[in-house]
């Protein structure tokens, strides 16, 4: 159950235990990417679940496969998919050395973990939560269309997660760029291979429209809600995907950072992020306990203002 701070406590006093909690959580979070990189190269999955590691591996292999198919098509290969099946593993290992990719893929796997878990424990629809259903009925045509587009994008997300796949078009633009630069570096200095890689690069960039990605669709739905976007912080109404996006926006965290805040050992950061969004203490407790129903919430957060919580959350690692 939640353990609130004593009613007479002052914000300045309560900040001290919260600061210690958040420092410990931040230190633990800093080790996530190096540990995951090690586990992708070994069979020691004692820290991360087998499921999470397998899903991250699967996304790297699928990403590499798509890049090799683009390269093979540029080279005029008769069977690009067959060639990709043989050549993708090596490129996948190279991509897995990039911390930005590791963080993004890890958090997508975690998002899917929570999607499945909360569907079971709280009957949350992974595709059509109540808030999205309501937005689809909005009399404003643009708002309704944005909600329907998100519905389709979320359905594809669920299908891709089950298959351990990730289309290139769903990557943030900076990661698409890193992937293509990595491909061009990977083919080496052979002039013809480099030329094919450049053709593949141009072809992929031409085909991708980042504004159609699921992440962009969620942003448009929240934008259309205006000052009512805070309703997405009610996870039972918004579902996991919109909740996490609203949490990131309201707290100043990246979406990856917001997802990391939901895992075991990161409860102080989750509580601060929720408070930084402007949620009242009761709302903070409800959202945090949805993820960790048996947890005791950190003392002191009820005395922090949203701005104080945001300041604590943003403090750099010592």
PDB file of C-alpha atoms in Angstrom:
ATOM      1  CA  UNK A   1       0.000   0.000   0.000  1.00  0.00           C
ATOM      2  CA  UNK A   2       1.072   3.612  -0.483  1.00  0.00           C
ATOM      3  CA  UNK A   3       2.855   5.201   2.460  1.00  0.00           C
ATOM      4  CA  UNK A   4       2.328   8.983   2.390  1.00  0.00           C
ATOM      5  CA  UNK A   5       4.641  11.418   4.092  1.00  0.00           C
ATOM      6  CA  UNK A   6       3.597  12.902   7.466  1.00  0.00           C
ATOM      7  CA  UNK A   7       1.103  15.685   6.860  1.00  0.00           C
ATOM      8  CA  UNK A   8       3.279  18.317   8.516  1.00  0.00           C
ATOM      9  CA  UNK A   9       6.362  17.648   6.430  1.00  0.00           C
ATOM     10  CA  UNK A  10       7.729  20.482   4.325  1.00  0.00           C
ATOM     11  CA  UNK A  11       8.811  20.101   0.712  1.00  0.00           C
ATOM     12  CA  UNK A  12      12.373  20.938   1.604  1.00  0.00           C
ATOM     13  CA  UNK A  13      12.497  18.166   4.181  1.00  0.00           C
ATOM     14  CA  UNK A  14      10.795  15.595   1.984  1.00  0.00           C
ATOM     15  CA  UNK A  15      13.149  16.262  -0.892  1.00  0.00           C
ATOM     16  CA  UNK A  16      16.047  14.642   0.983  1.00  0.00           C
ATOM     17  CA  UNK A  17      14.773  11.028   1.104  1.00  0.00           C
ATOM     18  CA  UNK A  18      13.358  11.380  -2.403  1.00  0.00           C
ATOM     19  CA  UNK A  19      16.704  12.679  -3.622  1.00  0.00           C
ATOM     20  CA  UNK A  20      18.417   9.612  -2.194  1.00  0.00           C
ATOM     21  CA  UNK A  21      15.848   7.291  -3.730  1.00  0.00           C
ATOM     22  CA  UNK A  22      16.072   8.932  -7.127  1.00  0.00           C
ATOM     23  CA  UNK A  23      19.886   8.850  -7.097  1.00  0.00           C
ATOM     24  CA  UNK A  24      19.827   5.105  -6.415  1.00  0.00           C
ATOM     25  CA  UNK A  25      17.261   4.506  -9.160  1.00  0.00           C
ATOM     26  CA  UNK A  26      19.184   6.670 -11.626  1.00  0.00           C
ATOM     27  CA  UNK A  27      22.380   4.753 -10.904  1.00  0.00           C
ATOM     28  CA  UNK A  28      20.618   1.449 -11.542  1.00  0.00           C
ATOM     29  CA  UNK A  29      19.109   2.731 -14.793  1.00  0.00           C
ATOM     30  CA  UNK A  30      22.542   3.798 -16.052  1.00  0.00           C
ATOM     31  CA  UNK A  31      23.663   0.152 -16.064  1.00  0.00           C
ATOM     32  CA  UNK A  32      20.757  -1.128 -18.152  1.00  0.00           C
ATOM     33  CA  UNK A  33      22.264  -0.650 -21.621  1.00  0.00           C
ATOM     34  CA  UNK A  34      25.734  -2.111 -20.858  1.00  0.00           C
ATOM     35  CA  UNK A  35      24.165  -5.152 -19.197  1.00  0.00           C
ATOM     36  CA  UNK A  36      21.757  -5.700 -22.077  1.00  0.00           C
ATOM     37  CA  UNK A  37      24.600  -5.465 -24.599  1.00  0.00           C
ATOM     38  CA  UNK A  38      26.426  -8.201 -22.674  1.00  0.00           C
ATOM     39  CA  UNK A  39      23.352 -10.438 -22.512  1.00  0.00           C
ATOM     40  CA  UNK A  40      22.726 -10.173 -26.243  1.00  0.00           C
ATOM     41  CA  UNK A  41      26.169 -11.683 -26.737  1.00  0.00           C
ATOM     42  CA  UNK A  42      25.834 -14.414 -24.104  1.00  0.00           C
ATOM     43  CA  UNK A  43      23.361 -16.876 -22.618  1.00  0.00           C
ATOM     44  CA  UNK A  44      23.398 -15.347 -19.119  1.00  0.00           C
ATOM     45  CA  UNK A  45      19.902 -13.912 -18.747  1.00  0.00           C
ATOM     46  CA  UNK A  46      19.841 -13.769 -14.963  1.00  0.00           C
ATOM     47  CA  UNK A  47      19.166 -10.006 -14.787  1.00  0.00           C
ATOM     48  CA  UNK A  48      16.815  -9.524 -17.749  1.00  0.00           C
ATOM     49  CA  UNK A  49      14.065 -12.019 -18.492  1.00  0.00           C
ATOM     50  CA  UNK A  50      14.572 -14.475 -21.327  1.00  0.00           C
ATOM     51  CA  UNK A  51      11.533 -12.948 -23.014  1.00  0.00           C
ATOM     52  CA  UNK A  52      12.927  -9.401 -23.030  1.00  0.00           C
ATOM     53  CA  UNK A  53      16.334 -10.488 -24.327  1.00  0.00           C
ATOM     54  CA  UNK A  54      14.740 -12.667 -27.013  1.00  0.00           C
ATOM     55  CA  UNK A  55      12.509  -9.838 -28.198  1.00  0.00           C
ATOM     56  CA  UNK A  56      15.397  -7.385 -28.376  1.00  0.00           C
ATOM     57  CA  UNK A  57      17.472  -9.922 -30.320  1.00  0.00           C
ATOM     58  CA  UNK A  58      14.557 -10.532 -32.649  1.00  0.00           C
ATOM     59  CA  UNK A  59      14.167  -6.826 -33.409  1.00  0.00           C
ATOM     60  CA  UNK A  60      17.866  -6.458 -34.198  1.00  0.00           C
ATOM     61  CA  UNK A  61      17.784  -9.431 -36.571  1.00  0.00           C
ATOM     62  CA  UNK A  62      14.633  -8.118 -38.262  1.00  0.00           C
ATOM     63  CA  UNK A  63      16.121  -4.643 -38.657  1.00  0.00           C
ATOM     64  CA  UNK A  64      19.309  -6.097 -40.117  1.00  0.00           C
ATOM     65  CA  UNK A  65      17.260  -8.291 -42.457  1.00  0.00           C
ATOM     66  CA  UNK A  66      15.407  -5.256 -43.849  1.00  0.00           C
ATOM     67  CA  UNK A  67      18.661  -3.385 -44.411  1.00  0.00           C
ATOM     68  CA  UNK A  68      20.286  -6.338 -46.171  1.00  0.00           C
ATOM     69  CA  UNK A  69      17.181  -6.815 -48.341  1.00  0.00           C
ATOM     70  CA  UNK A  70      17.436  -3.160 -49.380  1.00  0.00           C
ATOM     71  CA  UNK A  71      21.129  -3.663 -50.170  1.00  0.00           C
ATOM     72  CA  UNK A  72      20.453  -6.834 -52.136  1.00  0.00           C
ATOM     73  CA  UNK A  73      17.666  -5.162 -54.097  1.00  0.00           C
ATOM     74  CA  UNK A  74      19.992  -2.261 -54.936  1.00  0.00           C
ATOM     75  CA  UNK A  75      22.561  -4.773 -56.193  1.00  0.00           C
ATOM     76  CA  UNK A  76      19.960  -6.532 -58.337  1.00  0.00           C
ATOM     77  CA  UNK A  77      20.135  -9.755 -56.352  1.00  0.00           C
ATOM     78  CA  UNK A  78      17.662 -12.343 -57.609  1.00  0.00           C
ATOM     79  CA  UNK A  79      16.590 -13.500 -54.124  1.00  0.00           C
ATOM     80  CA  UNK A  80      17.167 -10.637 -51.674  1.00  0.00           C
ATOM     81  CA  UNK A  81      15.176 -12.276 -48.850  1.00  0.00           C
ATOM     82  CA  UNK A  82      17.205 -15.489 -49.086  1.00  0.00           C
ATOM     83  CA  UNK A  83      20.455 -13.566 -49.078  1.00  0.00           C
ATOM     84  CA  UNK A  84      19.285 -11.494 -46.119  1.00  0.00           C
ATOM     85  CA  UNK A  85      18.571 -14.662 -44.148  1.00  0.00           C
ATOM     86  CA  UNK A  86      22.229 -15.610 -44.496  1.00  0.00           C
ATOM     87  CA  UNK A  87      23.794 -12.174 -44.003  1.00  0.00           C
ATOM     88  CA  UNK A  88      21.614 -10.458 -41.393  1.00  0.00           C
ATOM     89  CA  UNK A  89      23.114 -11.935 -38.218  1.00  0.00           C
ATOM     90  CA  UNK A  90      26.503 -10.250 -38.592  1.00  0.00           C
ATOM     91  CA  UNK A  91      24.940  -6.831 -39.230  1.00  0.00           C
ATOM     92  CA  UNK A  92      22.575  -7.377 -36.291  1.00  0.00           C
ATOM     93  CA  UNK A  93      25.578  -7.785 -33.980  1.00  0.00           C
ATOM     94  CA  UNK A  94      27.070  -4.540 -35.271  1.00  0.00           C
ATOM     95  CA  UNK A  95      23.804  -2.660 -34.751  1.00  0.00           C
ATOM     96  CA  UNK A  96      23.513  -4.070 -31.231  1.00  0.00           C
ATOM     97  CA  UNK A  97      26.677  -2.229 -30.233  1.00  0.00           C
ATOM     98  CA  UNK A  98      24.841   1.082 -30.532  1.00  0.00           C
ATOM     99  CA  UNK A  99      23.476   2.313 -27.154  1.00  0.00           C
ATOM    100  CA  UNK A 100      20.634   4.286 -28.731  1.00  0.00           C
ATOM    101  CA  UNK A 101      19.331   1.190 -30.508  1.00  0.00           C
ATOM    102  CA  UNK A 102      19.720  -0.931 -27.384  1.00  0.00           C
ATOM    103  CA  UNK A 103      17.734   1.544 -25.305  1.00  0.00           C
ATOM    104  CA  UNK A 104      14.988   1.927 -27.893  1.00  0.00           C
ATOM    105  CA  UNK A 105      14.557  -1.802 -28.542  1.00  0.00           C
ATOM    106  CA  UNK A 106      14.716  -2.624 -24.842  1.00  0.00           C
ATOM    107  CA  UNK A 107      11.965  -0.139 -24.057  1.00  0.00           C
ATOM    108  CA  UNK A 108       9.776  -1.404 -26.910  1.00  0.00           C
ATOM    109  CA  UNK A 109      10.123  -4.898 -25.447  1.00  0.00           C
ATOM    110  CA  UNK A 110       9.251  -3.524 -22.015  1.00  0.00           C
ATOM    111  CA  UNK A 111       6.230  -1.692 -23.414  1.00  0.00           C
ATOM    112  CA  UNK A 112       4.975  -4.946 -24.883  1.00  0.00           C
ATOM    113  CA  UNK A 113       5.644  -6.720 -21.569  1.00  0.00           C
ATOM    114  CA  UNK A 114       3.435  -4.196 -19.757  1.00  0.00           C
ATOM    115  CA  UNK A 115       0.825  -4.319 -22.518  1.00  0.00           C
ATOM    116  CA  UNK A 116       0.411  -8.070 -22.089  1.00  0.00           C
ATOM    117  CA  UNK A 117       0.668  -8.013 -18.305  1.00  0.00           C
ATOM    118  CA  UNK A 118      -1.881  -5.250 -17.782  1.00  0.00           C
ATOM    119  CA  UNK A 119      -4.253  -6.792 -20.298  1.00  0.00           C
ATOM    120  CA  UNK A 120      -4.290  -9.836 -18.030  1.00  0.00           C
ATOM    121  CA  UNK A 121      -4.359  -8.080 -14.667  1.00  0.00           C
ATOM    122  CA  UNK A 122      -6.551  -5.051 -15.476  1.00  0.00           C
ATOM    123  CA  UNK A 123      -8.319  -6.081 -18.684  1.00  0.00           C
ATOM    124  CA  UNK A 124      -6.695  -3.213 -20.619  1.00  0.00           C
ATOM    125  CA  UNK A 125      -7.397  -3.502 -24.318  1.00  0.00           C
ATOM    126  CA  UNK A 126      -3.984  -3.363 -26.054  1.00  0.00           C
ATOM    127  CA  UNK A 127      -5.419  -1.827 -29.222  1.00  0.00           C
ATOM    128  CA  UNK A 128      -8.617   0.091 -28.400  1.00  0.00           C
ATOM    129  CA  UNK A 129      -8.652   1.524 -24.853  1.00  0.00           C
ATOM    130  CA  UNK A 130     -11.656   3.641 -23.786  1.00  0.00           C
ATOM    131  CA  UNK A 131      -9.922   6.988 -24.354  1.00  0.00           C
ATOM    132  CA  UNK A 132      -9.030   6.131 -27.945  1.00  0.00           C
ATOM    133  CA  UNK A 133     -12.527   4.840 -28.580  1.00  0.00           C
ATOM    134  CA  UNK A 134     -13.923   8.145 -27.321  1.00  0.00           C
ATOM    135  CA  UNK A 135     -11.540  10.102 -29.549  1.00  0.00           C
ATOM    136  CA  UNK A 136     -12.719   8.132 -32.580  1.00  0.00           C
ATOM    137  CA  UNK A 137     -16.224   9.436 -31.876  1.00  0.00           C
ATOM    138  CA  UNK A 138     -15.070  13.053 -31.635  1.00  0.00           C
ATOM    139  CA  UNK A 139     -17.215  15.368 -33.773  1.00  0.00           C
ATOM    140  CA  UNK A 140     -14.065  17.051 -35.064  1.00  0.00           C
ATOM    141  CA  UNK A 141     -13.133  15.169 -38.228  1.00  0.00           C
ATOM    142  CA  UNK A 142      -9.369  15.665 -37.844  1.00  0.00           C
ATOM    143  CA  UNK A 143      -9.386  14.429 -34.249  1.00  0.00           C
ATOM    144  CA  UNK A 144     -11.463  11.404 -35.175  1.00  0.00           C
ATOM    145  CA  UNK A 145      -9.200  10.596 -38.121  1.00  0.00           C
ATOM    146  CA  UNK A 146      -6.088  10.868 -35.941  1.00  0.00           C
ATOM    147  CA  UNK A 147      -7.600   8.403 -33.467  1.00  0.00           C
ATOM    148  CA  UNK A 148      -8.494   5.929 -36.215  1.00  0.00           C
ATOM    149  CA  UNK A 149      -4.987   6.170 -37.655  1.00  0.00           C
ATOM    150  CA  UNK A 150      -3.557   5.450 -34.221  1.00  0.00           C
ATOM    151  CA  UNK A 151      -5.870   2.463 -33.859  1.00  0.00           C
ATOM    152  CA  UNK A 152      -4.409   0.967 -37.038  1.00  0.00           C
ATOM    153  CA  UNK A 153      -0.852   1.778 -35.985  1.00  0.00           C
ATOM    154  CA  UNK A 154      -1.343   0.222 -32.547  1.00  0.00           C
ATOM    155  CA  UNK A 155      -2.816  -2.927 -34.094  1.00  0.00           C
ATOM    156  CA  UNK A 156       0.299  -3.218 -36.276  1.00  0.00           C
ATOM    157  CA  UNK A 157       2.518  -2.637 -33.232  1.00  0.00           C
ATOM    158  CA  UNK A 158       0.875  -5.543 -31.399  1.00  0.00           C
ATOM    159  CA  UNK A 159       1.200  -7.809 -34.422  1.00  0.00           C
ATOM    160  CA  UNK A 160       4.864  -6.887 -34.898  1.00  0.00           C
ATOM    161  CA  UNK A 161       5.678  -7.435 -31.230  1.00  0.00           C
ATOM    162  CA  UNK A 162       4.190 -10.909 -31.336  1.00  0.00           C
ATOM    163  CA  UNK A 163       6.393 -11.653 -34.354  1.00  0.00           C
ATOM    164  CA  UNK A 164       9.448  -9.943 -32.806  1.00  0.00           C
ATOM    165  CA  UNK A 165       9.619  -7.609 -35.790  1.00  0.00           C
ATOM    166  CA  UNK A 166      10.049  -3.862 -36.208  1.00  0.00           C
ATOM    167  CA  UNK A 167       9.504  -2.160 -39.562  1.00  0.00           C
ATOM    168  CA  UNK A 168      12.108   0.450 -40.461  1.00  0.00           C
ATOM    169  CA  UNK A 169       9.335   3.006 -40.836  1.00  0.00           C
ATOM    170  CA  UNK A 170       8.521   2.734 -37.122  1.00  0.00           C
ATOM    171  CA  UNK A 171      11.986   3.848 -36.047  1.00  0.00           C
ATOM    172  CA  UNK A 172      12.594   7.446 -34.970  1.00  0.00           C
ATOM    173  CA  UNK A 173      14.378   9.395 -37.682  1.00  0.00           C
ATOM    174  CA  UNK A 174      17.702   9.547 -35.855  1.00  0.00           C
ATOM    175  CA  UNK A 175      17.778   5.753 -35.548  1.00  0.00           C
ATOM    176  CA  UNK A 176      16.936   5.308 -39.240  1.00  0.00           C
ATOM    177  CA  UNK A 177      19.942   7.503 -40.006  1.00  0.00           C
ATOM    178  CA  UNK A 178      22.203   5.507 -37.662  1.00  0.00           C
ATOM    179  CA  UNK A 179      21.005   2.232 -39.199  1.00  0.00           C
ATOM    180  CA  UNK A 180      21.775   3.373 -42.736  1.00  0.00           C
ATOM    181  CA  UNK A 181      25.161   4.827 -41.803  1.00  0.00           C
ATOM    182  CA  UNK A 182      25.961   1.527 -40.069  1.00  0.00           C
ATOM    183  CA  UNK A 183      24.995  -0.405 -43.197  1.00  0.00           C
ATOM    184  CA  UNK A 184      27.236   1.720 -45.375  1.00  0.00           C
ATOM    185  CA  UNK A 185      30.152   1.298 -42.964  1.00  0.00           C
ATOM    186  CA  UNK A 186      29.509  -2.432 -42.713  1.00  0.00           C
ATOM    187  CA  UNK A 187      29.905  -3.149 -46.421  1.00  0.00           C
ATOM    188  CA  UNK A 188      33.517  -1.947 -46.272  1.00  0.00           C
ATOM    189  CA  UNK A 189      35.574  -0.088 -48.817  1.00  0.00           C
ATOM    190  CA  UNK A 190      34.653  -2.109 -51.893  1.00  0.00           C
ATOM    191  CA  UNK A 191      33.547   0.495 -54.432  1.00  0.00           C
ATOM    192  CA  UNK A 192      30.653  -1.476 -55.919  1.00  0.00           C
ATOM    193  CA  UNK A 193      29.308  -2.526 -52.506  1.00  0.00           C
ATOM    194  CA  UNK A 194      29.568   1.048 -51.287  1.00  0.00           C
ATOM    195  CA  UNK A 195      27.641   2.240 -54.344  1.00  0.00           C
ATOM    196  CA  UNK A 196      24.891  -0.316 -53.711  1.00  0.00           C
ATOM    197  CA  UNK A 197      24.739   0.723 -50.063  1.00  0.00           C
ATOM    198  CA  UNK A 198      24.291   4.336 -51.131  1.00  0.00           C
ATOM    199  CA  UNK A 199      21.437   3.330 -53.460  1.00  0.00           C
ATOM    200  CA  UNK A 200      19.842   1.336 -50.629  1.00  0.00           C
ATOM    201  CA  UNK A 201      20.235   4.326 -48.323  1.00  0.00           C
ATOM    202  CA  UNK A 202      18.411   6.620 -50.729  1.00  0.00           C
ATOM    203  CA  UNK A 203      15.703   4.041 -51.398  1.00  0.00           C
ATOM    204  CA  UNK A 204      14.959   3.499 -47.708  1.00  0.00           C
ATOM    205  CA  UNK A 205      14.906   7.217 -46.927  1.00  0.00           C
ATOM    206  CA  UNK A 206      12.517   7.831 -49.814  1.00  0.00           C
ATOM    207  CA  UNK A 207      10.086   5.158 -48.637  1.00  0.00           C
ATOM    208  CA  UNK A 208       9.992   6.170 -44.964  1.00  0.00           C
ATOM    209  CA  UNK A 209       7.606   8.846 -43.721  1.00  0.00           C
ATOM    210  CA  UNK A 210       8.250   9.352 -40.004  1.00  0.00           C
ATOM    211  CA  UNK A 211       5.000  11.291 -39.645  1.00  0.00           C
ATOM    212  CA  UNK A 212       3.075   8.057 -40.237  1.00  0.00           C
ATOM    213  CA  UNK A 213       4.768   6.121 -37.444  1.00  0.00           C
ATOM    214  CA  UNK A 214       2.901   4.978 -34.354  1.00  0.00           C
ATOM    215  CA  UNK A 215       4.846   7.402 -32.167  1.00  0.00           C
ATOM    216  CA  UNK A 216       3.857  10.308 -34.405  1.00  0.00           C
ATOM    217  CA  UNK A 217       0.230   9.157 -34.424  1.00  0.00           C
ATOM    218  CA  UNK A 218       0.151   9.133 -30.619  1.00  0.00           C
ATOM    219  CA  UNK A 219       1.568  12.635 -30.565  1.00  0.00           C
ATOM    220  CA  UNK A 220      -1.183  13.862 -32.879  1.00  0.00           C
ATOM    221  CA  UNK A 221      -3.914  12.310 -30.738  1.00  0.00           C
ATOM    222  CA  UNK A 222      -2.540  13.973 -27.603  1.00  0.00           C
ATOM    223  CA  UNK A 223      -2.075  17.281 -29.421  1.00  0.00           C
ATOM    224  CA  UNK A 224      -5.698  17.205 -30.538  1.00  0.00           C
ATOM    225  CA  UNK A 225      -6.783  16.737 -26.913  1.00  0.00           C
ATOM    226  CA  UNK A 226      -5.202  20.055 -25.938  1.00  0.00           C
ATOM    227  CA  UNK A 227      -5.541  20.809 -22.238  1.00  0.00           C
ATOM    228  CA  UNK A 228      -7.449  17.540 -21.799  1.00  0.00           C
ATOM    229  CA  UNK A 229      -4.358  15.469 -22.640  1.00  0.00           C
ATOM    230  CA  UNK A 230      -3.795  14.847 -18.942  1.00  0.00           C
ATOM    231  CA  UNK A 231      -6.615  12.299 -19.152  1.00  0.00           C
ATOM    232  CA  UNK A 232      -4.091   9.988 -20.833  1.00  0.00           C
ATOM    233  CA  UNK A 233      -2.351   9.626 -17.451  1.00  0.00           C
ATOM    234  CA  UNK A 234      -5.275   7.448 -16.357  1.00  0.00           C
ATOM    235  CA  UNK A 235      -3.878   4.132 -17.571  1.00  0.00           C
ATOM    236  CA  UNK A 236      -7.196   2.308 -17.319  1.00  0.00           C
ATOM    237  CA  UNK A 237      -8.684   4.802 -19.773  1.00  0.00           C
ATOM    238  CA  UNK A 238      -5.686   5.466 -22.011  1.00  0.00           C
ATOM    239  CA  UNK A 239      -4.025   2.064 -22.178  1.00  0.00           C
ATOM    240  CA  UNK A 240      -0.299   1.472 -21.919  1.00  0.00           C
ATOM    241  CA  UNK A 241       0.914   3.114 -25.142  1.00  0.00           C
ATOM    242  CA  UNK A 242      -0.820   6.481 -24.759  1.00  0.00           C
ATOM    243  CA  UNK A 243      -0.102   6.524 -21.023  1.00  0.00           C
ATOM    244  CA  UNK A 244       3.629   6.136 -21.597  1.00  0.00           C
ATOM    245  CA  UNK A 245       3.646   8.854 -24.255  1.00  0.00           C
ATOM    246  CA  UNK A 246       1.721  11.239 -21.997  1.00  0.00           C
ATOM    247  CA  UNK A 247       4.056  10.424 -19.098  1.00  0.00           C
ATOM    248  CA  UNK A 248       7.092  11.285 -21.214  1.00  0.00           C
ATOM    249  CA  UNK A 249       5.576  14.525 -22.462  1.00  0.00           C
ATOM    250  CA  UNK A 250       4.416  15.707 -19.073  1.00  0.00           C
ATOM    251  CA  UNK A 251       7.557  14.816 -17.147  1.00  0.00           C
ATOM    252  CA  UNK A 252      10.197  15.971 -19.615  1.00  0.00           C
ATOM    253  CA  UNK A 253      11.629  12.459 -19.950  1.00  0.00           C
ATOM    254  CA  UNK A 254      12.262  10.806 -23.265  1.00  0.00           C
ATOM    255  CA  UNK A 255       9.728   8.108 -24.036  1.00  0.00           C
ATOM    256  CA  UNK A 256      12.478   5.549 -23.437  1.00  0.00           C
ATOM    257  CA  UNK A 257      13.211   7.168 -20.076  1.00  0.00           C
ATOM    258  CA  UNK A 258       9.534   7.090 -19.136  1.00  0.00           C
ATOM    259  CA  UNK A 259       9.325   3.371 -19.927  1.00  0.00           C
ATOM    260  CA  UNK A 260      12.493   2.596 -17.956  1.00  0.00           C
ATOM    261  CA  UNK A 261      10.880   4.376 -14.985  1.00  0.00           C
ATOM    262  CA  UNK A 262       8.182   1.686 -14.885  1.00  0.00           C
ATOM    263  CA  UNK A 263      10.491  -1.260 -14.187  1.00  0.00           C
ATOM    264  CA  UNK A 264      11.353  -2.788 -10.834  1.00  0.00           C
ATOM    265  CA  UNK A 265      13.817  -0.650  -8.907  1.00  0.00           C
ATOM    266  CA  UNK A 266      12.747   2.557 -10.655  1.00  0.00           C
ATOM    267  CA  UNK A 267       9.645   3.327  -8.590  1.00  0.00           C
ATOM    268  CA  UNK A 268      11.062   6.614  -7.188  1.00  0.00           C
ATOM    269  CA  UNK A 269      11.588   7.886 -10.734  1.00  0.00           C
ATOM    270  CA  UNK A 270       8.114   6.781 -11.786  1.00  0.00           C
ATOM    271  CA  UNK A 271       6.550   8.592  -8.818  1.00  0.00           C
ATOM    272  CA  UNK A 272       8.531  11.765  -9.535  1.00  0.00           C
ATOM    273  CA  UNK A 273       7.632  11.610 -13.234  1.00  0.00           C
ATOM    274  CA  UNK A 274       3.940  11.294 -12.422  1.00  0.00           C
ATOM    275  CA  UNK A 275       4.111  14.151  -9.940  1.00  0.00           C
ATOM    276  CA  UNK A 276       6.054  16.264 -12.469  1.00  0.00           C
ATOM    277  CA  UNK A 277       3.130  15.752 -14.867  1.00  0.00           C
ATOM    278  CA  UNK A 278       0.944  17.575 -12.346  1.00  0.00           C
ATOM    279  CA  UNK A 279      -0.958  14.556 -11.043  1.00  0.00           C
ATOM    280  CA  UNK A 280      -2.333  14.919  -7.534  1.00  0.00           C
ATOM    281  CA  UNK A 281      -0.870  12.488  -4.967  1.00  0.00           C
ATOM    282  CA  UNK A 282      -3.887  10.194  -5.246  1.00  0.00           C
ATOM    283  CA  UNK A 283      -3.445  10.044  -9.028  1.00  0.00           C
ATOM    284  CA  UNK A 284       0.269   9.372  -8.633  1.00  0.00           C
ATOM    285  CA  UNK A 285      -0.464   6.471  -6.302  1.00  0.00           C
ATOM    286  CA  UNK A 286      -3.123   5.020  -8.595  1.00  0.00           C
ATOM    287  CA  UNK A 287      -0.853   5.093 -11.655  1.00  0.00           C
ATOM    288  CA  UNK A 288       2.239   3.787  -9.846  1.00  0.00           C
ATOM    289  CA  UNK A 289       0.341   0.964  -8.174  1.00  0.00           C
ATOM    290  CA  UNK A 290      -1.093  -0.126 -11.518  1.00  0.00           C
ATOM    291  CA  UNK A 291       2.444  -1.208 -12.405  1.00  0.00           C
ATOM    292  CA  UNK A 292       3.542  -2.274  -8.920  1.00  0.00           C
ATOM    293  CA  UNK A 293       0.421  -3.186  -6.920  1.00  0.00           C
ATOM    294  CA  UNK A 294       2.360  -4.570  -3.940  1.00  0.00           C
ATOM    295  CA  UNK A 295       4.829  -1.697  -3.655  1.00  0.00           C
ATOM    296  CA  UNK A 296       5.213   0.888  -0.931  1.00  0.00           C
ATOM    297  CA  UNK A 297       5.500   4.298  -2.488  1.00  0.00           C
ATOM    298  CA  UNK A 298       8.487   6.439  -1.460  1.00  0.00           C
ATOM    299  CA  UNK A 299       7.886   8.843   1.395  1.00  0.00           C
ATOM    300  CA  UNK A 300       7.925  12.550   0.676  1.00  0.00           C
ATOM    301  CA  UNK A 301       6.466  12.718  -2.812  1.00  0.00           C
ATOM    302  CA  UNK A 302       3.124  14.059  -1.577  1.00  0.00           C
ATOM    303  CA  UNK A 303       4.862  17.210  -0.323  1.00  0.00           C
ATOM    304  CA  UNK A 304       6.616  17.943  -3.607  1.00  0.00           C
ATOM    305  CA  UNK A 305       5.134  20.377  -6.089  1.00  0.00           C
ATOM    306  CA  UNK A 306       5.188  19.346  -9.774  1.00  0.00           C
ATOM    307  CA  UNK A 307       8.065  21.770 -10.434  1.00  0.00           C
ATOM    308  CA  UNK A 308      10.080  20.386  -7.503  1.00  0.00           C
ATOM    309  CA  UNK A 309       9.469  16.847  -8.734  1.00  0.00           C
ATOM    310  CA  UNK A 310      10.586  17.835 -12.243  1.00  0.00           C
ATOM    311  CA  UNK A 311      13.753  19.414 -10.848  1.00  0.00           C
ATOM    312  CA  UNK A 312      14.637  16.274  -8.885  1.00  0.00           C
ATOM    313  CA  UNK A 313      13.892  14.106 -11.897  1.00  0.00           C
ATOM    314  CA  UNK A 314      16.137  16.164 -14.163  1.00  0.00           C
ATOM    315  CA  UNK A 315      19.169  16.200 -11.862  1.00  0.00           C
ATOM    316  CA  UNK A 316      22.183  14.630 -13.611  1.00  0.00           C
ATOM    317  CA  UNK A 317      23.971  11.588 -12.272  1.00  0.00           C
ATOM    318  CA  UNK A 318      26.660  12.520  -9.742  1.00  0.00           C
TER     319      UNK A 318
END
